[in-house]
Amino acid sequence: MNTLTNGQFNELRGVTRGEILQANDAGYDDARAVWNAMIDRHPAIIVRCAGTADVRASLAYARNHQLRLAVRGGGHNIAGSALCDDGLVIDLSRMKSVQVDPERRRAWVEGGATLRDFDHEAQAYRLATPLGINSTTGVAGLTLGGGFGWLSRTLGLAADNLLSAEMVTADAGRLQVSATEHPDLFWAIRGGGGNFGVVTRFEFALHPVGPQITAGLVVYPFDQARSVLQQYRDAVATMTPDLTVWAVLRKAPPLPFLAPQVHGQDVLVLPVFSPSPSDAVDAAIARIAKLGEPLGMHVGPMPYAAWQQIFDPMLTPGARNYWKSHNFAQLSDGAIDVVVRYAGNLPTSQCEIFLGLLGGQAGAPPPQATAYPHRDALYVMNVHTRWDDPADDERCIAWARDFFADATPYASGGVYVNFMPQDEGERTSDAYGANYARLAQIKATYDPDNLFRTNQNIRPASPAAAAS
C-alpha cells in the first residue's frame, strides 16, 4: 500500500482543477466502479481530470512518487484496465466533449467520451464513423484497440478512421501525432492499446450515415442453428460490404415480435445492418430470412443512433463478466459444431456466443498498415459469459475456458485485444502477431520504463533490440 503524506496530496491538489478522490471520500466507491463487476480494485488516488493540464500533472505526480498508473476512459474494458490497486487513476470520464465540423467531415473527441456522446453530436449532421455495438463503451479504449462495429465492413475500423491524436506521453509531454507528426507513435496507437500514453483528444474522419439505416433481427429456433450457420457461412462469401450480418446464440430475450413461449428459449439470432436504404438491401435480407424457418423477424428502417443503443439493455454495468475470444479466417463445420454444442449448454440466461462479421473494408489494409494486424479475421468470436452471483464464478469461467479450448483447433491464432480478460497477459503477442516487435521498439522510445503497464502490456524492447 502506498502511503503519502497530506503535504504530498496537497501538492497534487495544487496543480489540478479536477476532483481528487481517496478512500473514504464521498463518491470514491462510485468512481472506482467499472462496467465489469468482477473488477474490484482500490486506487490510492483517483483524479477526475478537467483537461489536458490535469492529465499532465497527474502523470508527472504518479511517476515522481512511483505510483502505479491506470487510465480510465469509458471504464468498459473487460480486463478492468481502468483501475489499479494502490496507485493513481487518471480518470477522463469528465472530458467528454465532441466537436463536429460538418463541412470538413471531421470530429474532435475527448478521451472520456462514449459512443453515445459521439453519435449524438455526429448524427445531428447525419455523419458517423465506425465504432462499437454498445453506446456506453468509451471511444478511447475502443479506438486504441482497433475498434470494430456495424460500419466496419463498409468503412473500416475506428483506428482506420483516426486522423490525428493529442497525447500525453510518459514524460508528461504533450504531443500531436498523425501520419506526418510522430508517425511511428501514430501507427502504434491504432491498435496498440493504452501502452504508449494518454490520448486526450482524437480526430476522426466522418462519413454520411443515417439518420435512417436498415437494421433488425432474424431469430431462428436452436434446432436449426447448425444448418443455418452453415448456410450463413456460404452466404457471407457473396455478401457485399454494405451488409453486415452477425450471428448470436443465446436465450431469446422478450422481443415483442416473438411469441411469449419462445422467450427464454435457446435461439440463434442474426442481427442485420446496412447503412443503405432498405430498398437497396431488401433482396439480400430476404435471402438471409430463407436460411431456415424463422421464429420471427423485424428488419426495416430505423434511426442509426437507435440501432447503436439497441443492445444496451443486455449489456448494463454491474454484472460479472468473463470473455474468451478467437479470430476465424473461415467458419469450418468443426467450429460450427463446437459453437452449437456449447450454446446448447449456456451456464446462465445472460450468456451468449457471438460471431462478429468483418471483411470488406475492415480487411482491406495490409496487416502492417496499423498496429492492429488481423486483417484476415473474417469472424471475431466472443464467448460472453455473464452472471450476477459470485458463487457462480468458478462454474461460468470454467465453461468459457472449456469452450475456448475446444474451439482453438479451428481458429486463426489471433485475438482482438479489447476482448482479452485480465488473466490473458500471455496472449498479448497473439493480439499483435508480426507487429509486436515494432510495437516493443516504439514502446522503448516513448515509455522505456513501462509506466503504462496496467493493460495487455507490450514490454519495451531491450536497448539492443530497440537500436536495431
mmCIF file of N, CA and C in Angstrom, residues 76-131:
data_model
loop_
_atom_site.group_PDB
_atom_site.id
_atom_site.type_symbol
_atom_site.label_atom_id
_atom_site.label_comp_id
_atom_site.label_asym_id
_atom_site.label_seq_id
_atom_site.Cartn_x
_atom_site.Cartn_y
_atom_site.Cartn_z
ATOM 1 N N HIS A 76 -15.031 0.522 -19.631
ATOM 2 C CA HIS A 76 -15.777 -0.614 -20.173
ATOM 3 C C HIS A 76 -14.893 -1.820 -20.453
ATOM 4 N N ASN A 77 -13.578 -1.685 -20.321
ATOM 5 C CA ASN A 77 -12.668 -2.763 -20.681
ATOM 6 C C ASN A 77 -12.908 -3.999 -19.823
ATOM 7 N N ILE A 78 -13.009 -5.161 -20.463
ATOM 8 C CA ILE A 78 -13.330 -6.405 -19.758
ATOM 9 C C ILE A 78 -12.281 -6.738 -18.706
ATOM 10 N N ALA A 79 -11.005 -6.383 -18.965
ATOM 11 C CA ALA A 79 -9.930 -6.718 -18.037
ATOM 12 C C ALA A 79 -9.800 -5.726 -16.891
ATOM 13 N N GLY A 80 -10.575 -4.649 -16.917
ATOM 14 C CA GLY A 80 -10.507 -3.669 -15.837
ATOM 15 C C GLY A 80 -9.274 -2.803 -15.877
ATOM 16 N N SER A 81 -8.754 -2.526 -17.074
ATOM 17 C CA SER A 81 -7.524 -1.743 -17.188
ATOM 18 C C SER A 81 -7.691 -0.306 -16.715
ATOM 19 N N ALA A 82 -8.930 0.126 -16.464
ATOM 20 C CA ALA A 82 -9.179 1.495 -15.998
ATOM 21 C C ALA A 82 -8.769 1.711 -14.546
ATOM 22 N N LEU A 83 -8.479 0.638 -13.814
ATOM 23 C CA LEU A 83 -8.201 0.752 -12.386
ATOM 24 C C LEU A 83 -6.923 0.025 -12.020
ATOM 25 N N CYS A 84 -6.347 0.425 -10.890
ATOM 26 C CA CYS A 84 -5.220 -0.306 -10.316
ATOM 27 C C CYS A 84 -5.312 -0.207 -8.802
ATOM 28 N N ASP A 85 -4.828 -1.196 -8.108
ATOM 29 C CA ASP A 85 -4.769 -1.158 -6.648
ATOM 30 C C ASP A 85 -3.627 -0.264 -6.198
ATOM 31 N N ASP A 86 -3.913 0.603 -5.230
ATOM 32 C CA ASP A 86 -2.914 1.401 -4.507
ATOM 33 C C ASP A 86 -2.224 2.479 -5.334
ATOM 34 N N GLY A 87 -2.592 2.615 -6.597
ATOM 35 C CA GLY A 87 -1.932 3.590 -7.445
ATOM 36 C C GLY A 87 -2.809 4.796 -7.725
ATOM 37 N N LEU A 88 -2.516 5.452 -8.857
ATOM 38 C CA LEU A 88 -3.241 6.650 -9.258
ATOM 39 C C LEU A 88 -3.998 6.374 -10.554
ATOM 40 N N VAL A 89 -5.265 6.752 -10.581
ATOM 41 C CA VAL A 89 -6.092 6.618 -11.773
ATOM 42 C C VAL A 89 -6.296 7.987 -12.396
ATOM 43 N N ILE A 90 -5.897 8.119 -13.651
ATOM 44 C CA ILE A 90 -6.226 9.298 -14.439
ATOM 45 C C ILE A 90 -7.591 9.045 -15.060
ATOM 46 N N ASP A 91 -8.604 9.681 -14.523
ATOM 47 C CA ASP A 91 -9.997 9.451 -14.929
ATOM 48 C C ASP A 91 -10.409 10.548 -15.919
ATOM 49 N N LEU A 92 -10.656 10.139 -17.157
ATOM 50 C CA LEU A 92 -11.021 11.086 -18.208
ATOM 51 C C LEU A 92 -12.526 11.218 -18.381
ATOM 52 N N SER A 93 -13.311 10.594 -17.506
ATOM 53 C CA SER A 93 -14.752 10.472 -17.753
ATOM 54 C C SER A 93 -15.486 11.810 -17.773
ATOM 55 N N ARG A 94 -14.863 12.882 -17.280
ATOM 56 C CA ARG A 94 -15.497 14.202 -17.358
ATOM 57 C C ARG A 94 -14.986 15.022 -18.552
ATOM 58 N N MET A 95 -14.110 14.432 -19.325
ATOM 59 C CA MET A 95 -13.632 15.071 -20.552
ATOM 60 C C MET A 95 -14.360 14.411 -21.719
ATOM 61 N N LYS A 96 -15.573 14.884 -21.995
ATOM 62 C CA LYS A 96 -16.480 14.195 -22.909
ATOM 63 C C LYS A 96 -16.862 15.032 -24.131
ATOM 64 N N SER A 97 -16.138 16.095 -24.371
ATOM 65 C CA SER A 97 -16.500 16.981 -25.476
ATOM 66 C C SER A 97 -16.368 16.272 -26.827
ATOM 67 N N VAL A 98 -17.352 16.514 -27.696
ATOM 68 C CA VAL A 98 -17.311 16.056 -29.094
ATOM 69 C C VAL A 98 -17.647 17.264 -29.965
ATOM 70 N N GLN A 99 -16.721 17.658 -30.818
ATOM 71 C CA GLN A 99 -16.929 18.805 -31.707
ATOM 72 C C GLN A 99 -16.898 18.319 -33.151
ATOM 73 N N VAL A 100 -17.894 18.721 -33.923
ATOM 74 C CA VAL A 100 -18.054 18.248 -35.294
ATOM 75 C C VAL A 100 -17.947 19.413 -36.267
ATOM 76 N N ASP A 101 -17.164 19.221 -37.319
ATOM 77 C CA ASP A 101 -17.115 20.156 -38.436
ATOM 78 C C ASP A 101 -17.790 19.461 -39.614
ATOM 79 N N PRO A 102 -19.067 19.763 -39.879
ATOM 80 C CA PRO A 102 -19.784 19.035 -40.925
ATOM 81 C C PRO A 102 -19.280 19.336 -42.329
ATOM 82 N N GLU A 103 -18.664 20.496 -42.519
ATOM 83 C CA GLU A 103 -18.155 20.834 -43.845
ATOM 84 C C GLU A 103 -16.919 19.993 -44.191
ATOM 85 N N ARG A 104 -16.027 19.886 -43.251
ATOM 86 C CA ARG A 104 -14.809 19.102 -43.473
ATOM 87 C C ARG A 104 -14.998 17.629 -43.145
ATOM 88 N N ARG A 105 -16.135 17.308 -42.529
ATOM 89 C CA ARG A 105 -16.429 15.941 -42.080
ATOM 90 C C ARG A 105 -15.320 15.440 -41.149
ATOM 91 N N ARG A 106 -15.179 16.173 -40.061
ATOM 92 C CA ARG A 106 -14.208 15.850 -39.034
ATOM 93 C C ARG A 106 -14.881 15.924 -37.671
ATOM 94 N N ALA A 107 -14.401 15.115 -36.749
ATOM 95 C CA ALA A 107 -14.874 15.176 -35.365
ATOM 96 C C ALA A 107 -13.671 15.149 -34.441
ATOM 97 N N TRP A 108 -13.672 15.999 -33.415
ATOM 98 C CA TRP A 108 -12.644 16.026 -32.380
ATOM 99 C C TRP A 108 -13.295 15.564 -31.082
ATOM 100 N N VAL A 109 -12.745 14.516 -30.500
ATOM 101 C CA VAL A 109 -13.413 13.785 -29.423
ATOM 102 C C VAL A 109 -12.466 13.637 -28.249
ATOM 103 N N GLU A 110 -12.895 14.084 -27.071
ATOM 104 C CA GLU A 110 -12.061 13.948 -25.875
ATOM 105 C C GLU A 110 -12.051 12.497 -25.379
ATOM 106 N N GLY A 111 -11.051 12.194 -24.562
ATOM 107 C CA GLY A 111 -10.775 10.820 -24.171
ATOM 108 C C GLY A 111 -11.793 10.167 -23.269
ATOM 109 N N GLY A 112 -12.709 10.930 -22.692
ATOM 110 C CA GLY A 112 -13.728 10.333 -21.832
ATOM 111 C C GLY A 112 -15.071 10.136 -22.498
ATOM 112 N N ALA A 113 -15.192 10.492 -23.765
ATOM 113 C CA ALA A 113 -16.481 10.398 -24.466
ATOM 114 C C ALA A 113 -16.849 8.940 -24.725
ATOM 115 N N THR A 114 -18.137 8.678 -24.727
ATOM 116 C CA THR A 114 -18.659 7.356 -25.058
ATOM 117 C C THR A 114 -19.197 7.358 -26.487
ATOM 118 N N LEU A 115 -19.547 6.191 -26.961
ATOM 119 C CA LEU A 115 -20.134 6.090 -28.295
ATOM 120 C C LEU A 115 -21.420 6.908 -28.388
ATOM 121 N N ARG A 116 -22.200 6.895 -27.312
ATOM 122 C CA ARG A 116 -23.446 7.669 -27.309
ATOM 123 C C ARG A 116 -23.155 9.167 -27.456
ATOM 124 N N ASP A 117 -22.129 9.652 -26.762
ATOM 125 C CA ASP A 117 -21.751 11.058 -26.877
ATOM 126 C C ASP A 117 -21.366 11.384 -28.317
ATOM 127 N N PHE A 118 -20.569 10.531 -28.908
ATOM 128 C CA PHE A 118 -20.109 10.740 -30.278
ATOM 129 C C PHE A 118 -21.291 10.753 -31.245
ATOM 130 N N ASP A 119 -22.141 9.726 -31.173
ATOM 131 C CA ASP A 119 -23.262 9.610 -32.106
ATOM 132 C C ASP A 119 -24.241 10.772 -31.964
ATOM 133 N N HIS A 120 -24.432 11.230 -30.739
ATOM 134 C CA HIS A 120 -25.367 12.341 -30.514
ATOM 135 C C HIS A 120 -24.947 13.570 -31.305
ATOM 136 N N GLU A 121 -23.657 13.879 -31.286
ATOM 137 C CA GLU A 121 -23.167 15.070 -31.989
ATOM 138 C C GLU A 121 -23.067 14.836 -33.502
ATOM 139 N N ALA A 122 -22.513 13.705 -33.897
ATOM 140 C CA ALA A 122 -22.293 13.469 -35.326
ATOM 141 C C ALA A 122 -23.600 13.268 -36.082
ATOM 142 N N GLN A 123 -24.563 12.594 -35.453
ATOM 143 C CA GLN A 123 -25.822 12.340 -36.146
ATOM 144 C C GLN A 123 -26.668 13.604 -36.317
ATOM 145 N N ALA A 124 -26.348 14.643 -35.578
ATOM 146 C CA ALA A 124 -27.022 15.927 -35.812
ATOM 147 C C ALA A 124 -26.745 16.436 -37.220
ATOM 148 N N TYR A 125 -25.656 15.948 -37.822
ATOM 149 C CA TYR A 125 -25.292 16.327 -39.191
ATOM 150 C C TYR A 125 -25.357 15.123 -40.140
ATOM 151 N N ARG A 126 -25.984 14.035 -39.683
ATOM 152 C CA ARG A 126 -26.112 12.808 -40.484
ATOM 153 C C ARG A 126 -24.741 12.244 -40.841
ATOM 154 N N LEU A 127 -23.859 12.246 -39.862
ATOM 155 C CA LEU A 127 -22.496 11.762 -40.043
ATOM 156 C C LEU A 127 -22.175 10.714 -38.984
ATOM 157 N N ALA A 128 -21.193 9.868 -39.282
ATOM 158 C CA ALA A 128 -20.778 8.832 -38.327
ATOM 159 C C ALA A 128 -19.381 8.374 -38.699
ATOM 160 N N THR A 129 -18.767 7.634 -37.783
ATOM 161 C CA THR A 129 -17.538 6.902 -38.070
ATOM 162 C C THR A 129 -17.699 5.527 -37.459
ATOM 163 N N PRO A 130 -16.985 4.510 -37.931
ATOM 164 C CA PRO A 130 -17.155 3.161 -37.373
ATOM 165 C C PRO A 130 -16.771 3.104 -35.901
ATOM 166 N N LEU A 131 -17.693 2.663 -35.069
ATOM 167 C CA LEU A 131 -17.441 2.469 -33.648
ATOM 168 C C LEU A 131 -17.977 1.092 -33.249
#
